[in-house]
XYZ file of C-alpha atoms in Angstrom:
306
model
C 59.369 -38.262 -109.687
C 60.274 -37.023 -113.164
C 60.454 -33.668 -114.923
C 57.673 -34.894 -117.176
C 55.378 -35.395 -114.195
C 56.176 -31.890 -112.958
C 55.293 -30.480 -116.376
C 52.032 -32.417 -116.294
C 51.090 -30.963 -112.923
C 51.932 -27.405 -114.041
C 49.850 -27.786 -117.195
C 46.839 -29.124 -115.284
C 47.074 -26.249 -112.797
C 47.291 -23.754 -115.654
C 44.242 -25.139 -117.481
C 42.178 -26.019 -114.373
C 41.112 -29.158 -116.247
C 42.727 -32.563 -116.720
C 40.930 -33.189 -120.008
C 41.965 -29.849 -121.516
C 45.517 -30.202 -120.208
C 45.708 -33.645 -121.829
C 44.791 -32.068 -125.170
C 47.516 -29.444 -124.759
C 50.044 -32.128 -123.848
C 48.930 -34.469 -126.682
C 48.354 -37.417 -124.367
C 45.231 -39.286 -123.317
C 43.257 -38.139 -120.305
C 43.634 -41.508 -118.485
C 47.419 -41.384 -118.978
C 47.598 -37.893 -117.536
C 45.344 -38.782 -114.588
C 47.412 -41.881 -113.814
C 50.691 -39.930 -113.974
C 49.408 -37.386 -111.464
C 47.945 -40.045 -109.161
C 51.289 -41.900 -109.185
C 53.111 -38.690 -108.294
C 50.672 -37.923 -105.461
C 51.066 -41.476 -104.153
C 54.857 -41.267 -104.322
C 54.969 -37.939 -102.458
C 52.173 -38.741 -100.038
C 50.266 -35.567 -100.797
C 47.126 -34.526 -102.658
C 47.925 -31.926 -105.299
C 44.450 -31.636 -106.800
C 41.030 -32.216 -105.270
C 38.560 -33.637 -107.780
C 35.054 -32.144 -107.608
C 31.942 -32.182 -109.801
C 32.908 -28.706 -111.016
C 36.469 -29.660 -111.891
C 39.768 -29.702 -110.043
C 40.846 -27.518 -107.146
C 44.461 -27.006 -106.089
C 44.973 -28.003 -102.454
C 47.155 -25.911 -100.106
C 49.888 -28.563 -100.200
C 49.451 -28.694 -103.969
C 49.987 -24.933 -104.216
C 53.218 -25.259 -102.257
C 54.349 -28.144 -104.453
C 53.585 -26.167 -107.630
C 55.822 -23.335 -106.457
C 58.761 -25.711 -106.177
C 57.828 -27.559 -109.388
C 57.907 -24.344 -111.423
C 61.353 -23.500 -110.076
C 62.674 -26.967 -110.935
C 61.310 -26.777 -114.486
C 62.702 -23.272 -115.014
C 66.135 -24.342 -113.744
C 66.051 -27.446 -115.959
C 65.240 -25.278 -118.971
C 68.099 -22.932 -118.121
C 70.468 -25.917 -118.003
C 69.148 -27.194 -121.308
C 69.634 -23.807 -122.958
C 73.145 -23.475 -121.564
C 74.483 -26.918 -122.398
C 72.631 -28.095 -125.490
C 72.480 -26.860 -129.036
C 68.717 -27.023 -129.276
C 67.427 -24.564 -131.816
C 64.106 -24.015 -130.062
C 63.837 -22.314 -126.678
C 61.314 -23.729 -124.213
C 58.243 -21.576 -123.848
C 58.096 -19.616 -120.601
C 54.916 -18.643 -118.763
C 54.309 -15.706 -116.448
C 51.077 -13.977 -115.410
C 50.173 -10.799 -113.525
C 46.714 -9.608 -112.454
C 46.321 -5.961 -111.528
C 44.012 -3.088 -110.929
C 44.243 -0.468 -113.659
C 47.668 1.007 -112.902
C 49.834 2.265 -115.765
C 53.030 1.723 -113.740
C 52.229 -2.004 -113.573
C 52.007 -2.089 -117.377
C 55.250 -0.103 -117.707
C 57.075 -2.643 -115.531
C 55.609 -5.462 -117.626
C 56.885 -3.762 -120.798
C 60.377 -3.517 -119.299
C 60.300 -7.210 -118.401
C 59.369 -8.180 -121.948
C 61.945 -5.877 -123.539
C 64.725 -7.485 -121.523
C 63.439 -11.030 -121.895
C 65.562 -12.500 -124.671
C 63.663 -15.594 -125.755
C 62.178 -16.657 -129.071
C 59.079 -18.067 -127.400
C 57.115 -17.173 -124.307
C 53.547 -16.924 -123.067
C 53.036 -13.976 -120.726
C 49.679 -12.704 -119.485
C 48.802 -9.308 -118.038
C 45.237 -9.053 -116.735
C 43.844 -5.634 -115.872
C 40.819 -6.854 -113.993
C 38.477 -6.497 -111.027
C 39.637 -6.487 -107.424
C 38.042 -9.794 -106.425
C 39.351 -11.509 -109.568
C 42.909 -10.362 -108.781
C 42.666 -12.074 -105.400
C 41.096 -15.164 -106.965
C 43.744 -15.349 -109.719
C 46.628 -15.390 -107.248
C 44.800 -17.681 -104.828
C 44.269 -20.252 -107.587
C 47.712 -19.722 -109.164
C 46.432 -18.274 -112.431
C 48.763 -15.366 -111.689
C 51.933 -15.210 -109.613
C 51.545 -11.525 -108.811
C 48.479 -9.414 -108.071
C 48.552 -5.628 -107.719
C 45.961 -3.699 -105.708
C 45.590 -1.089 -102.975
C 44.585 -0.973 -99.333
C 43.373 1.952 -97.261
C 41.659 2.467 -93.930
C 38.233 1.863 -95.487
C 38.792 -1.439 -97.324
C 41.711 -2.929 -95.391
C 39.730 -5.117 -92.998
C 37.564 -6.690 -95.714
C 40.324 -7.170 -98.306
C 42.751 -8.591 -95.742
C 40.087 -11.110 -94.678
C 39.940 -12.397 -98.266
C 43.748 -12.450 -98.439
C 44.028 -14.503 -95.243
C 41.397 -16.974 -96.441
C 43.319 -17.397 -99.699
C 46.731 -17.815 -98.018
C 47.894 -14.612 -99.675
C 50.390 -11.996 -98.497
C 50.258 -8.250 -99.204
C 53.642 -6.584 -99.839
C 53.842 -2.784 -99.700
C 55.215 -0.942 -102.740
C 54.476 2.695 -101.899
C 52.003 4.973 -100.171
C 50.309 7.791 -102.064
C 47.991 10.643 -101.287
C 44.792 10.837 -103.296
C 44.908 12.460 -106.746
C 42.432 12.971 -109.535
C 43.135 12.247 -113.183
C 41.581 14.799 -115.528
C 42.051 16.005 -119.078
C 44.725 18.647 -119.611
C 41.947 20.800 -121.160
C 39.652 20.491 -118.147
C 39.077 23.927 -116.535
C 40.387 22.502 -113.248
C 43.756 21.625 -114.819
C 45.124 25.109 -114.083
C 44.707 24.593 -110.329
C 47.417 23.221 -108.057
C 44.893 20.943 -106.313
C 41.159 20.284 -106.270
C 38.457 19.668 -103.687
C 35.452 17.342 -103.834
C 33.238 20.407 -104.259
C 35.294 21.488 -107.298
C 34.512 18.133 -108.926
C 30.714 18.165 -108.503
C 29.926 19.527 -112.014
C 32.013 16.856 -113.748
C 31.232 13.184 -114.505
C 32.851 10.722 -112.112
C 34.431 7.685 -113.791
C 35.086 4.406 -111.998
C 35.840 0.782 -112.838
C 32.896 -1.588 -112.482
C 33.448 -4.616 -110.262
C 30.864 -7.112 -111.538
C 29.275 -9.406 -108.965
C 31.562 -7.989 -106.258
C 30.513 -4.392 -106.837
C 30.596 -3.421 -103.151
C 32.271 -0.272 -101.881
C 35.049 -2.369 -100.338
C 36.097 -3.781 -103.711
C 36.022 -0.417 -105.468
C 39.222 0.460 -107.279
C 38.794 4.092 -106.264
C 38.874 5.478 -102.750
C 35.977 7.572 -101.429
C 33.583 5.178 -103.164
C 30.798 5.959 -100.670
C 30.706 9.656 -101.598
C 27.496 10.562 -103.424
C 28.003 12.117 -106.869
C 25.385 13.453 -109.313
C 27.084 12.116 -112.471
C 28.516 8.575 -112.512
C 29.955 6.455 -115.329
C 31.325 2.937 -114.816
C 33.761 1.427 -117.315
C 35.663 -1.833 -117.628
C 38.966 -0.758 -119.194
C 41.533 2.000 -118.805
C 41.500 3.124 -122.465
C 37.769 3.858 -122.321
C 38.149 5.663 -119.018
C 40.890 7.924 -120.405
C 38.855 8.617 -123.564
C 35.907 9.675 -121.431
C 38.137 11.805 -119.219
C 39.132 13.720 -122.324
C 35.848 13.676 -124.241
C 33.531 14.498 -121.328
C 35.875 16.390 -118.984
C 35.351 13.606 -116.484
C 37.578 12.603 -113.584
C 38.650 9.594 -111.593
C 40.501 9.166 -108.314
C 43.817 7.323 -108.166
C 47.425 7.452 -106.976
C 48.698 10.256 -109.215
C 51.206 7.941 -110.929
C 50.413 8.214 -114.648
C 53.495 6.652 -116.379
C 54.019 8.990 -119.310
C 56.085 6.296 -121.052
C 52.812 4.669 -122.121
C 50.371 7.600 -121.735
C 50.519 10.952 -123.465
C 50.202 14.446 -121.974
C 46.430 14.608 -122.448
C 45.923 13.365 -118.877
C 47.168 15.237 -115.806
C 47.161 14.354 -112.114
C 46.168 16.877 -109.433
C 46.255 16.366 -105.647
C 42.824 15.913 -104.106
C 42.288 17.856 -100.897
C 41.208 15.000 -98.643
C 42.837 13.327 -95.665
C 43.261 9.936 -97.331
C 46.285 7.722 -97.981
C 46.500 4.799 -100.387
C 48.853 1.830 -99.800
C 49.717 0.243 -103.150
C 51.222 -3.221 -103.080
C 51.394 -6.647 -104.648
C 50.055 -9.945 -103.390
C 51.622 -13.386 -103.626
C 50.637 -16.864 -102.501
C 52.077 -17.739 -99.093
C 52.881 -21.295 -100.155
C 54.590 -20.404 -103.441
C 58.149 -19.146 -103.837
C 58.550 -16.361 -106.395
C 59.788 -17.558 -109.759
C 62.831 -15.788 -111.288
C 60.484 -13.919 -113.651
C 58.297 -12.773 -110.766
C 61.352 -11.497 -108.890
C 62.534 -9.552 -111.937
C 59.054 -8.090 -112.473
C 58.818 -6.958 -108.849
C 62.179 -5.198 -109.199
C 60.928 -3.446 -112.333
C 57.786 -2.429 -110.449
C 59.865 -0.774 -107.756
C 62.123 0.889 -110.321
C 59.187 2.218 -112.356
C 57.392 3.546 -109.291
C 60.540 5.298 -108.047
C 60.995 6.972 -111.442
C 57.359 8.082 -111.607
C 57.280 9.402 -108.027
C 60.329 11.527 -108.793
C 58.310 13.167 -111.568
C 55.388 14.061 -109.299
């Protein structure tokens, strides 16, 4: 087993295609396929299952990839420490999350402190099912989403089937985000009846647009005015432009959002458990560990403001 073989496996897993990975690695597809087959034969495991639709990472392959990434990262650290190479190896790290500003703030902190000339980081604000799928298939190391009494059974079923683990970050009571110029902004809290005249904004969930995958709690409540959006910037613009509202944790992160949006407690008996998911068979990389620490730090700072 060589470092080169480990890099090959990581690149194939990242691209989900042997042919495309071969292009990225500047080698022929048969050479790449043979290198992986030799590694699988040597280790006595199957890292990738070949199907008509492409490759699929096996459970034992997912575990192996976790260790492979650590070995490559440690090898790169050694190379940086003991050689005079002018170019730093490119690092990769990916997060998939529901639309939480604190997750972005933690990502910003990670990048500010990451002193490398080259890196390839990805932050996906995306749909609930896709977060689970990204971590399950190792497109992202970390996924950030919420559980509550309503969706817990269904979401946890998908997590178990994907060999994923939910780690608690914090528990929040329900809040609404509204414009600072909204007539309700002068109140200390709001009720569902208070919100009836205003447009309700939520994130669309694509093919998995069931209540259980909704990014907002109380998704089964009937509302006269509904607008679905796909990104946080549009949602905030509509909050301001239309005096709309959405339901979330109350954590706004003013480091990356201005004072035009305010959070008010919603008078309902609901709690939201916010956490991150990881793959059970993959050990956190050093970058993932640092990001998780920044998540906890950012959340603690924001909760102190509330």
